[in-house]
């Protein structure tokens, strides 16, 4: 009843961090167009297991586009071509029968490949460690209405805070820069009164960790915004630039 | 029975928690660093508990199976978080939130715990705002509230449709701040394999490093499990794919009682199943029911497209049966009624779904207003199904969502194993037989930020700092047991995939122990679960090797546990011969087909003791008594 | 603090941006002088003469300009080097989104073209003897710098190379002006689209005005190859 398609997958296979890795071709048949991209990989993996082969490792968790775990570069684009969509929310109806799909891991020095399509994004956690929070201890807070926050600022802060930390921005950037990720976090707090006390120290510490992790510099290509499944604006990078300059003088 | 002491403090309900906090022992600030606490799970409950205990000065080992603590499934909660702030001035109070929660749980929760939850709710909002959680605000700059899930007051705080994400990122930030301080050791990509007991007390864990496959031993003075719920027993649910019962189940096998496993919540507004390959069900915010009308064709077997069905041949069954609440009846009613019409053969286009139609709302309010209210949800629906809800009605169907049952805990959130604390969805405590919308986030954070750090201190102070030797016999034995289990899985080498067993189990549980349960069906399920389990251990094929990132092996371990746990769930459902909240027994209904509670026989928490795989567990009852509220039958007519 | 700033990726980028901005201001000044060619040989040579007469001010300005160039190039080099290191293994399939404008994509190329052009340009027009009559003679009249310019541009190879370089300038500026705002955080999202448009317009205008000169020479004086 369902419409199905058959495809050829060209998938990056790499046993571990030391393995040089290579592409392998896999034909997949009769995939329902209602299946998600990851479900299509599930089907292939079940087939591989039954054939006694090692299934393709890929990260995934919530499969509803919010946890930021999944992600691969599909035909040259992180999370595939569809805008504002994570790989788990990309459905096969966007492909045609007979297509060849090339699937590669996110590529960045700061994201070493762990296995196949799985990369290590702990560099993001280390950046957050340096200041992606307001240093308030449980129990210290005043009443939630002690400080009013202008709605436009609160809304902009929320827009920035929507980042799911999937790292598609880095994968898409020709320089493998993490400026959109860091910009979003710094913006979220720079826009709120709660974030003011640590505003300068946060911008300095997070940028310095970002550089130490080996991410590239931003050259205003805006590929990050195009790849971001949450549509986070590059104006957050502009704000990061401003915050950094402000905190340097 | 003797082992179930809930340790509910004396005194009137309003002062129990206050008095209790005074009576709890304290750990001297200088001594806190002599204690280590392991926290498994980094969702709202786990991350907030780990962060707060580290702030207090304890050494904390924080373990999660994801690549980063930020990815725990609390992130997916959409709607909001309740608190009794009464900012809108519409008559809310701690007592009203408490009352609504008790009533919503169909009088099957522990009164003292629920009151404490309502009491703490306000502190949570204060703390999260201070953390920089960007809650929705009004033009005046103050926090915006909405009414949620049919509540009669507006007490829900929210951050777009991503409240869980924002609260979790707040807790994750707090956790990362403490990692930076050096008090927290963060261990991502590790899955709990065994709980280690020493002289009956929880003293550590064995975890498998998911990247290398190595078993690792960690010792501590206390262990916290904040490992979420078990909806994936149904295979298809709104939970994340790796969500599992493994941590709580393996603790259960070591002596922690499992309470009310049959209390599962089926969420009415999810995307329907559309194929065998499907891996999960996606939840759509319940707010859709505010303007959408639920209907199915009047005649069975009508497979026409919705546009081809004239108004006179449509049955708006919720509006028909519940004239005053209409499409806004509580989750369990909405779900069960959808199942009824589908079972009658009247599903949308002949399938397992009902229509959720916005045409009237679009006519009444205009496309723009509807877009503003539900634009992102419509887009999400369109992205997944390829259909545009502006043009054709959505198709929705209930899906397993949240599990109210969990490890039994006392008022201090300690399980029946001394030193093993359980928080968030993993424990059974606050939601009774049904959870109200926007209450899960509240409970997870109440447990983690405000309750556990106090009650664990008491336990630690009583015990005094202990030296834990992770090379001692108990640790080595537990590690061996974990390794043996992995080896056993790898050696089955059968002909079927892990997922095929999980799907088979899920289908069985959904049919026999889902929205509607009968004695015959449950008994049949008990037999079948054992059969599937036997087949799994003889015919499953687990590819790959132990010492590698092996996702099939991870999955196999989780499915193996679900195959044991499912029996307990069914046993509990069979034992509870009444209908209450999310648990509907066909034998216990009113003439109109509504759930019929039986307070005389079943006003208790069913806490189960493990006796062996495939062996009947032993039931322990914690009687529920209510002093602050009167038991009433729910009515939404 | 300054050392930390200069070591950071953002600091370096901001140095590139600010030096680029100053270079662009110089370029506008340069353009306004060049456009003097439309006022005829006399005025044009007078302008050139006045600049010659600035003496020490000119030396300082030239030193400053050279410094700016070196800073712009050096920090660009640092930024690019770090970015190349950030992705050692590239993608098998290359694909860009529509977000990335052509001028952005061409930055490495236009930058390199400009570097080569500036060197050749200095050799052609700066380090020559204005009083060398052989060079400065246009159709039997000794016309100083004006003559040198006209003679050069009558060579279609020189004109073409010059115009290619001016297209590179236009493209480079189309990305650069917009980028300066972004890099200093003056882009608040709503202004983004407008900024990019203005940037392209200014860049194109500067390129057209510069490029008009060789065209004017070719049209008015004819190509050397035709004679």
PDB file of C-alpha atoms in Angstrom, chain B residues 229-470:
ATOM      1  CA  UNK B 229      10.515   5.476  32.989  1.00  0.00           C
ATOM      2  CA  UNK B 230       9.793   2.223  31.210  1.00  0.00           C
ATOM      3  CA  UNK B 231       7.357   3.138  28.440  1.00  0.00           C
ATOM      4  CA  UNK B 232       9.578   1.405  25.933  1.00  0.00           C
ATOM      5  CA  UNK B 233       8.236  -1.867  27.311  1.00  0.00           C
ATOM      6  CA  UNK B 234       5.605  -1.118  24.644  1.00  0.00           C
ATOM      7  CA  UNK B 235       8.393  -0.833  22.027  1.00  0.00           C
ATOM      8  CA  UNK B 236       6.659   2.124  20.395  1.00  0.00           C
ATOM      9  CA  UNK B 237       6.334   5.040  22.778  1.00  0.00           C
ATOM     10  CA  UNK B 238       7.143   8.715  22.986  1.00  0.00           C
ATOM     11  CA  UNK B 239      10.314   7.868  24.891  1.00  0.00           C
ATOM     12  CA  UNK B 240      13.781   8.114  23.428  1.00  0.00           C
ATOM     13  CA  UNK B 241      14.960   4.943  21.729  1.00  0.00           C
ATOM     14  CA  UNK B 242      17.553   4.018  24.387  1.00  0.00           C
ATOM     15  CA  UNK B 243      15.218   4.779  27.338  1.00  0.00           C
ATOM     16  CA  UNK B 244      15.182   1.637  29.414  1.00  0.00           C
ATOM     17  CA  UNK B 245      14.144  -0.104  32.596  1.00  0.00           C
ATOM     18  CA  UNK B 246      17.571  -1.666  32.997  1.00  0.00           C
ATOM     19  CA  UNK B 247      18.857   0.454  35.878  1.00  0.00           C
ATOM     20  CA  UNK B 248      15.712   0.193  37.980  1.00  0.00           C
ATOM     21  CA  UNK B 249      15.110  -3.421  37.036  1.00  0.00           C
ATOM     22  CA  UNK B 250      18.599  -4.532  37.997  1.00  0.00           C
ATOM     23  CA  UNK B 251      18.216  -2.642  41.301  1.00  0.00           C
ATOM     24  CA  UNK B 252      14.877  -4.396  41.732  1.00  0.00           C
ATOM     25  CA  UNK B 253      16.597  -7.727  41.270  1.00  0.00           C
ATOM     26  CA  UNK B 254      18.967  -6.727  44.047  1.00  0.00           C
ATOM     27  CA  UNK B 255      16.114  -6.082  46.451  1.00  0.00           C
ATOM     28  CA  UNK B 256      14.500  -2.736  45.670  1.00  0.00           C
ATOM     29  CA  UNK B 257      10.726  -3.121  45.545  1.00  0.00           C
ATOM     30  CA  UNK B 258       8.996  -2.050  42.359  1.00  0.00           C
ATOM     31  CA  UNK B 259       5.768  -0.145  42.964  1.00  0.00           C
ATOM     32  CA  UNK B 260       2.672   0.104  40.778  1.00  0.00           C
ATOM     33  CA  UNK B 261       4.321  -0.939  37.494  1.00  0.00           C
ATOM     34  CA  UNK B 262       0.892  -1.153  35.845  1.00  0.00           C
ATOM     35  CA  UNK B 263       0.382   2.617  36.104  1.00  0.00           C
ATOM     36  CA  UNK B 264       1.281   3.790  32.648  1.00  0.00           C
ATOM     37  CA  UNK B 265       0.085   6.915  30.918  1.00  0.00           C
ATOM     38  CA  UNK B 266      -1.102   6.768  27.353  1.00  0.00           C
ATOM     39  CA  UNK B 267      -0.963  10.210  25.773  1.00  0.00           C
ATOM     40  CA  UNK B 268      -3.894  10.897  23.464  1.00  0.00           C
ATOM     41  CA  UNK B 269      -2.340  13.238  20.915  1.00  0.00           C
ATOM     42  CA  UNK B 270       0.466  11.397  19.181  1.00  0.00           C
ATOM     43  CA  UNK B 271       1.151  10.617  15.571  1.00  0.00           C
ATOM     44  CA  UNK B 272      -0.289   7.233  14.634  1.00  0.00           C
ATOM     45  CA  UNK B 273       1.736   4.178  13.728  1.00  0.00           C
ATOM     46  CA  UNK B 274       2.306   3.964  10.002  1.00  0.00           C
ATOM     47  CA  UNK B 275       4.544   1.030   9.365  1.00  0.00           C
ATOM     48  CA  UNK B 276       6.424  -1.963  10.682  1.00  0.00           C
ATOM     49  CA  UNK B 277       9.758  -0.136  10.449  1.00  0.00           C
ATOM     50  CA  UNK B 278       8.572   2.617  12.760  1.00  0.00           C
ATOM     51  CA  UNK B 279      10.890   3.192  15.688  1.00  0.00           C
ATOM     52  CA  UNK B 280       9.018   5.675  17.826  1.00  0.00           C
ATOM     53  CA  UNK B 281       5.856   7.657  18.272  1.00  0.00           C
ATOM     54  CA  UNK B 282       5.943  11.411  18.291  1.00  0.00           C
ATOM     55  CA  UNK B 283       3.911  13.380  20.746  1.00  0.00           C
ATOM     56  CA  UNK B 284       2.078  16.487  19.651  1.00  0.00           C
ATOM     57  CA  UNK B 285       1.261  19.005  22.347  1.00  0.00           C
ATOM     58  CA  UNK B 286      -2.020  18.430  24.071  1.00  0.00           C
ATOM     59  CA  UNK B 287      -2.851  22.079  23.509  1.00  0.00           C
ATOM     60  CA  UNK B 288      -4.055  21.002  20.045  1.00  0.00           C
ATOM     61  CA  UNK B 289      -7.223  19.757  21.689  1.00  0.00           C
ATOM     62  CA  UNK B 290      -8.094  23.337  22.701  1.00  0.00           C
ATOM     63  CA  UNK B 291      -9.164  24.121  19.133  1.00  0.00           C
ATOM     64  CA  UNK B 292      -9.172  20.800  17.298  1.00  0.00           C
ATOM     65  CA  UNK B 293     -12.268  18.619  17.189  1.00  0.00           C
ATOM     66  CA  UNK B 294     -11.842  14.858  17.463  1.00  0.00           C
ATOM     67  CA  UNK B 295     -14.006  12.703  15.226  1.00  0.00           C
ATOM     68  CA  UNK B 296     -14.329   9.407  13.335  1.00  0.00           C
ATOM     69  CA  UNK B 297     -16.813   8.171  10.724  1.00  0.00           C
ATOM     70  CA  UNK B 298     -20.151   7.005  12.087  1.00  0.00           C
ATOM     71  CA  UNK B 299     -20.108   3.737  10.192  1.00  0.00           C
ATOM     72  CA  UNK B 300     -17.652   0.944  10.729  1.00  0.00           C
ATOM     73  CA  UNK B 301     -15.401   0.150   7.810  1.00  0.00           C
ATOM     74  CA  UNK B 302     -15.653   3.660   6.319  1.00  0.00           C
ATOM     75  CA  UNK B 303     -12.239   4.131   4.742  1.00  0.00           C
ATOM     76  CA  UNK B 304     -12.971   7.340   2.878  1.00  0.00           C
ATOM     77  CA  UNK B 305     -10.708  10.312   3.065  1.00  0.00           C
ATOM     78  CA  UNK B 306     -11.937  12.871   5.630  1.00  0.00           C
ATOM     79  CA  UNK B 307     -12.877  15.450   2.986  1.00  0.00           C
ATOM     80  CA  UNK B 308     -15.204  12.924   1.395  1.00  0.00           C
ATOM     81  CA  UNK B 309     -17.142  12.277   4.590  1.00  0.00           C
ATOM     82  CA  UNK B 310     -20.090  14.652   4.963  1.00  0.00           C
ATOM     83  CA  UNK B 311     -20.765  16.349   8.291  1.00  0.00           C
ATOM     84  CA  UNK B 312     -23.804  14.166   8.943  1.00  0.00           C
ATOM     85  CA  UNK B 313     -21.685  11.011   8.809  1.00  0.00           C
ATOM     86  CA  UNK B 314     -19.105  12.165  11.344  1.00  0.00           C
ATOM     87  CA  UNK B 315     -19.125  11.255  15.023  1.00  0.00           C
ATOM     88  CA  UNK B 316     -17.542  13.828  17.340  1.00  0.00           C
ATOM     89  CA  UNK B 317     -17.468  11.196  20.047  1.00  0.00           C
ATOM     90  CA  UNK B 318     -15.802  13.163  22.851  1.00  0.00           C
ATOM     91  CA  UNK B 319     -18.207  16.071  22.467  1.00  0.00           C
ATOM     92  CA  UNK B 320     -21.084  13.619  22.309  1.00  0.00           C
ATOM     93  CA  UNK B 321     -20.126  11.668  25.438  1.00  0.00           C
ATOM     94  CA  UNK B 322     -18.749  14.484  27.577  1.00  0.00           C
ATOM     95  CA  UNK B 323     -20.778  17.571  26.730  1.00  0.00           C
ATOM     96  CA  UNK B 324     -19.192  19.773  29.396  1.00  0.00           C
ATOM     97  CA  UNK B 325     -15.497  18.935  28.849  1.00  0.00           C
ATOM     98  CA  UNK B 326     -15.773  17.873  25.230  1.00  0.00           C
ATOM     99  CA  UNK B 327     -12.419  17.492  23.545  1.00  0.00           C
ATOM    100  CA  UNK B 328     -10.613  18.575  26.736  1.00  0.00           C
ATOM    101  CA  UNK B 329     -11.274  15.504  28.873  1.00  0.00           C
ATOM    102  CA  UNK B 330      -8.240  14.134  30.779  1.00  0.00           C
ATOM    103  CA  UNK B 331      -5.627  12.137  28.935  1.00  0.00           C
ATOM    104  CA  UNK B 332      -6.799   8.681  29.976  1.00  0.00           C
ATOM    105  CA  UNK B 333     -10.395   9.326  28.892  1.00  0.00           C
ATOM    106  CA  UNK B 334      -9.411  10.815  25.563  1.00  0.00           C
ATOM    107  CA  UNK B 335      -7.103   7.883  24.891  1.00  0.00           C
ATOM    108  CA  UNK B 336      -9.481   5.152  25.904  1.00  0.00           C
ATOM    109  CA  UNK B 337     -12.333   6.564  23.862  1.00  0.00           C
ATOM    110  CA  UNK B 338     -10.131   6.728  20.792  1.00  0.00           C
ATOM    111  CA  UNK B 339      -9.330   3.058  21.261  1.00  0.00           C
ATOM    112  CA  UNK B 340     -13.025   2.228  21.639  1.00  0.00           C
ATOM    113  CA  UNK B 341     -13.996   3.769  18.315  1.00  0.00           C
ATOM    114  CA  UNK B 342     -11.026   2.213  16.542  1.00  0.00           C
ATOM    115  CA  UNK B 343     -11.937  -1.182  18.001  1.00  0.00           C
ATOM    116  CA  UNK B 344     -15.428  -0.655  16.587  1.00  0.00           C
ATOM    117  CA  UNK B 345     -13.813  -0.451  13.152  1.00  0.00           C
ATOM    118  CA  UNK B 346     -14.402   3.280  12.852  1.00  0.00           C
ATOM    119  CA  UNK B 347     -10.766   4.407  12.777  1.00  0.00           C
ATOM    120  CA  UNK B 348      -9.672   7.219  10.482  1.00  0.00           C
ATOM    121  CA  UNK B 349      -9.374   5.868   6.927  1.00  0.00           C
ATOM    122  CA  UNK B 350      -9.832   2.403   8.379  1.00  0.00           C
ATOM    123  CA  UNK B 351      -6.626   2.559  10.417  1.00  0.00           C
ATOM    124  CA  UNK B 352      -5.582   2.950  14.040  1.00  0.00           C
ATOM    125  CA  UNK B 353      -6.183   6.675  14.293  1.00  0.00           C
ATOM    126  CA  UNK B 354      -8.815   9.330  14.843  1.00  0.00           C
ATOM    127  CA  UNK B 355      -9.161  12.684  13.109  1.00  0.00           C
ATOM    128  CA  UNK B 356      -8.265  15.917  14.832  1.00  0.00           C
ATOM    129  CA  UNK B 357      -9.943  18.572  12.760  1.00  0.00           C
ATOM    130  CA  UNK B 358      -9.194  22.292  12.728  1.00  0.00           C
ATOM    131  CA  UNK B 359     -11.604  23.327   9.962  1.00  0.00           C
ATOM    132  CA  UNK B 360     -14.162  24.836  12.353  1.00  0.00           C
ATOM    133  CA  UNK B 361     -11.487  26.690  14.291  1.00  0.00           C
ATOM    134  CA  UNK B 362     -10.000  28.012  11.053  1.00  0.00           C
ATOM    135  CA  UNK B 363     -13.431  29.226   9.956  1.00  0.00           C
ATOM    136  CA  UNK B 364     -14.081  30.806  13.334  1.00  0.00           C
ATOM    137  CA  UNK B 365     -10.674  32.341  14.056  1.00  0.00           C
ATOM    138  CA  UNK B 366      -9.020  32.582  10.660  1.00  0.00           C
ATOM    139  CA  UNK B 367      -5.956  30.835   9.363  1.00  0.00           C
ATOM    140  CA  UNK B 368      -3.660  33.447  10.868  1.00  0.00           C
ATOM    141  CA  UNK B 369      -4.751  32.944  14.446  1.00  0.00           C
ATOM    142  CA  UNK B 370      -4.515  29.199  14.102  1.00  0.00           C
ATOM    143  CA  UNK B 371      -1.074  29.570  12.596  1.00  0.00           C
ATOM    144  CA  UNK B 372       0.056  31.712  15.491  1.00  0.00           C
ATOM    145  CA  UNK B 373      -1.242  29.212  18.015  1.00  0.00           C
ATOM    146  CA  UNK B 374      -0.179  25.979  16.399  1.00  0.00           C
ATOM    147  CA  UNK B 375       2.095  26.926  13.514  1.00  0.00           C
ATOM    148  CA  UNK B 376       5.107  25.031  14.815  1.00  0.00           C
ATOM    149  CA  UNK B 377       3.001  21.954  15.602  1.00  0.00           C
ATOM    150  CA  UNK B 378       1.416  22.015  12.159  1.00  0.00           C
ATOM    151  CA  UNK B 379       4.856  22.264  10.612  1.00  0.00           C
ATOM    152  CA  UNK B 380       6.070  19.360  12.699  1.00  0.00           C
ATOM    153  CA  UNK B 381       3.069  17.298  11.645  1.00  0.00           C
ATOM    154  CA  UNK B 382       3.620  18.219   8.027  1.00  0.00           C
ATOM    155  CA  UNK B 383       7.313  17.366   8.234  1.00  0.00           C
ATOM    156  CA  UNK B 384       6.630  13.892   9.574  1.00  0.00           C
ATOM    157  CA  UNK B 385       3.505  12.907   7.670  1.00  0.00           C
ATOM    158  CA  UNK B 386       3.686  15.047   4.551  1.00  0.00           C
ATOM    159  CA  UNK B 387       0.096  16.247   5.196  1.00  0.00           C
ATOM    160  CA  UNK B 388      -0.930  19.856   5.801  1.00  0.00           C
ATOM    161  CA  UNK B 389      -3.362  20.197   8.737  1.00  0.00           C
ATOM    162  CA  UNK B 390      -4.688  23.425   7.243  1.00  0.00           C
ATOM    163  CA  UNK B 391      -6.046  21.385   4.356  1.00  0.00           C
ATOM    164  CA  UNK B 392      -6.857  18.002   5.842  1.00  0.00           C
ATOM    165  CA  UNK B 393      -7.533  16.897   9.427  1.00  0.00           C
ATOM    166  CA  UNK B 394      -4.622  15.521  11.418  1.00  0.00           C
ATOM    167  CA  UNK B 395      -4.627  11.859  12.268  1.00  0.00           C
ATOM    168  CA  UNK B 396      -3.743  11.136  15.865  1.00  0.00           C
ATOM    169  CA  UNK B 397      -3.678   8.143  18.125  1.00  0.00           C
ATOM    170  CA  UNK B 398      -2.709   7.531  21.742  1.00  0.00           C
ATOM    171  CA  UNK B 399       0.802   6.388  22.558  1.00  0.00           C
ATOM    172  CA  UNK B 400       2.577   5.229  25.727  1.00  0.00           C
ATOM    173  CA  UNK B 401       4.169   8.298  27.225  1.00  0.00           C
ATOM    174  CA  UNK B 402       4.907   8.386  30.935  1.00  0.00           C
ATOM    175  CA  UNK B 403       5.077   5.726  33.586  1.00  0.00           C
ATOM    176  CA  UNK B 404       3.797   6.616  37.022  1.00  0.00           C
ATOM    177  CA  UNK B 405       5.049   3.378  38.543  1.00  0.00           C
ATOM    178  CA  UNK B 406       8.656   2.968  39.571  1.00  0.00           C
ATOM    179  CA  UNK B 407      10.877   1.845  42.380  1.00  0.00           C
ATOM    180  CA  UNK B 408       9.158   2.156  45.716  1.00  0.00           C
ATOM    181  CA  UNK B 409      10.578   4.942  47.895  1.00  0.00           C
ATOM    182  CA  UNK B 410       9.839   6.246  51.340  1.00  0.00           C
ATOM    183  CA  UNK B 411       9.287   9.904  52.202  1.00  0.00           C
ATOM    184  CA  UNK B 412      13.052  10.392  51.948  1.00  0.00           C
ATOM    185  CA  UNK B 413      13.016   8.963  48.420  1.00  0.00           C
ATOM    186  CA  UNK B 414      15.008   5.982  49.630  1.00  0.00           C
ATOM    187  CA  UNK B 415      14.147   2.579  48.214  1.00  0.00           C
ATOM    188  CA  UNK B 416      13.922  -0.618  50.202  1.00  0.00           C
ATOM    189  CA  UNK B 417      17.691  -0.941  49.743  1.00  0.00           C
ATOM    190  CA  UNK B 418      19.357   1.351  52.291  1.00  0.00           C
ATOM    191  CA  UNK B 419      21.488   3.931  50.522  1.00  0.00           C
ATOM    192  CA  UNK B 420      19.675   3.543  47.200  1.00  0.00           C
ATOM    193  CA  UNK B 421      17.664   6.656  46.443  1.00  0.00           C
ATOM    194  CA  UNK B 422      15.374   7.007  43.446  1.00  0.00           C
ATOM    195  CA  UNK B 423      14.256  10.266  41.849  1.00  0.00           C
ATOM    196  CA  UNK B 424      12.080  11.566  39.046  1.00  0.00           C
ATOM    197  CA  UNK B 425      10.114   9.254  36.774  1.00  0.00           C
ATOM    198  CA  UNK B 426      12.139   6.302  38.062  1.00  0.00           C
ATOM    199  CA  UNK B 427      10.374   6.367  41.419  1.00  0.00           C
ATOM    200  CA  UNK B 428       6.671   5.784  41.954  1.00  0.00           C
ATOM    201  CA  UNK B 429       5.910   8.483  44.406  1.00  0.00           C
ATOM    202  CA  UNK B 430       3.866  11.500  43.398  1.00  0.00           C
ATOM    203  CA  UNK B 431       1.538  10.896  40.489  1.00  0.00           C
ATOM    204  CA  UNK B 432      -0.550   8.009  41.710  1.00  0.00           C
ATOM    205  CA  UNK B 433      -2.362   6.253  38.890  1.00  0.00           C
ATOM    206  CA  UNK B 434      -2.250   9.148  36.439  1.00  0.00           C
ATOM    207  CA  UNK B 435      -0.027  12.163  36.007  1.00  0.00           C
ATOM    208  CA  UNK B 436      -1.376  15.593  35.259  1.00  0.00           C
ATOM    209  CA  UNK B 437       0.121  17.593  32.425  1.00  0.00           C
ATOM    210  CA  UNK B 438       3.092  19.791  33.406  1.00  0.00           C
ATOM    211  CA  UNK B 439       3.696  17.850  36.620  1.00  0.00           C
ATOM    212  CA  UNK B 440       6.574  15.624  35.560  1.00  0.00           C
ATOM    213  CA  UNK B 441       9.065  18.468  35.255  1.00  0.00           C
ATOM    214  CA  UNK B 442       7.946  19.763  38.629  1.00  0.00           C
ATOM    215  CA  UNK B 443       8.496  16.411  40.286  1.00  0.00           C
ATOM    216  CA  UNK B 444      11.884  15.735  38.722  1.00  0.00           C
ATOM    217  CA  UNK B 445      13.250  19.082  39.830  1.00  0.00           C
ATOM    218  CA  UNK B 446      11.638  18.962  43.276  1.00  0.00           C
ATOM    219  CA  UNK B 447      13.305  15.611  43.884  1.00  0.00           C
ATOM    220  CA  UNK B 448      16.688  16.690  42.566  1.00  0.00           C
ATOM    221  CA  UNK B 449      17.128  20.273  43.689  1.00  0.00           C
ATOM    222  CA  UNK B 450      15.274  20.303  46.964  1.00  0.00           C
ATOM    223  CA  UNK B 451      14.452  16.908  48.438  1.00  0.00           C
ATOM    224  CA  UNK B 452      17.286  14.472  47.804  1.00  0.00           C
ATOM    225  CA  UNK B 453      20.115  16.761  48.909  1.00  0.00           C
ATOM    226  CA  UNK B 454      18.389  17.066  52.304  1.00  0.00           C
ATOM    227  CA  UNK B 455      17.354  13.479  52.795  1.00  0.00           C
ATOM    228  CA  UNK B 456      20.621  11.951  51.593  1.00  0.00           C
ATOM    229  CA  UNK B 457      22.467  14.076  54.147  1.00  0.00           C
ATOM    230  CA  UNK B 458      20.457  12.384  56.857  1.00  0.00           C
ATOM    231  CA  UNK B 459      21.357   8.935  55.589  1.00  0.00           C
ATOM    232  CA  UNK B 460      25.020   9.834  55.250  1.00  0.00           C
ATOM    233  CA  UNK B 461      25.156  11.431  58.682  1.00  0.00           C
ATOM    234  CA  UNK B 462      23.665   8.320  60.231  1.00  0.00           C
ATOM    235  CA  UNK B 463      26.103   6.013  58.493  1.00  0.00           C
ATOM    236  CA  UNK B 464      29.235   8.121  58.770  1.00  0.00           C
ATOM    237  CA  UNK B 465      31.883   8.181  56.032  1.00  0.00           C
ATOM    238  CA  UNK B 466      32.806   4.717  54.810  1.00  0.00           C
ATOM    239  CA  UNK B 467      35.734   3.389  52.954  1.00  0.00           C
ATOM    240  CA  UNK B 468      34.546   1.606  49.864  1.00  0.00           C
ATOM    241  CA  UNK B 469      36.956  -0.811  48.249  1.00  0.00           C
ATOM    242  CA  UNK B 470      35.974  -1.351  44.640  1.00  0.00           C
TER     243      UNK B 470
END
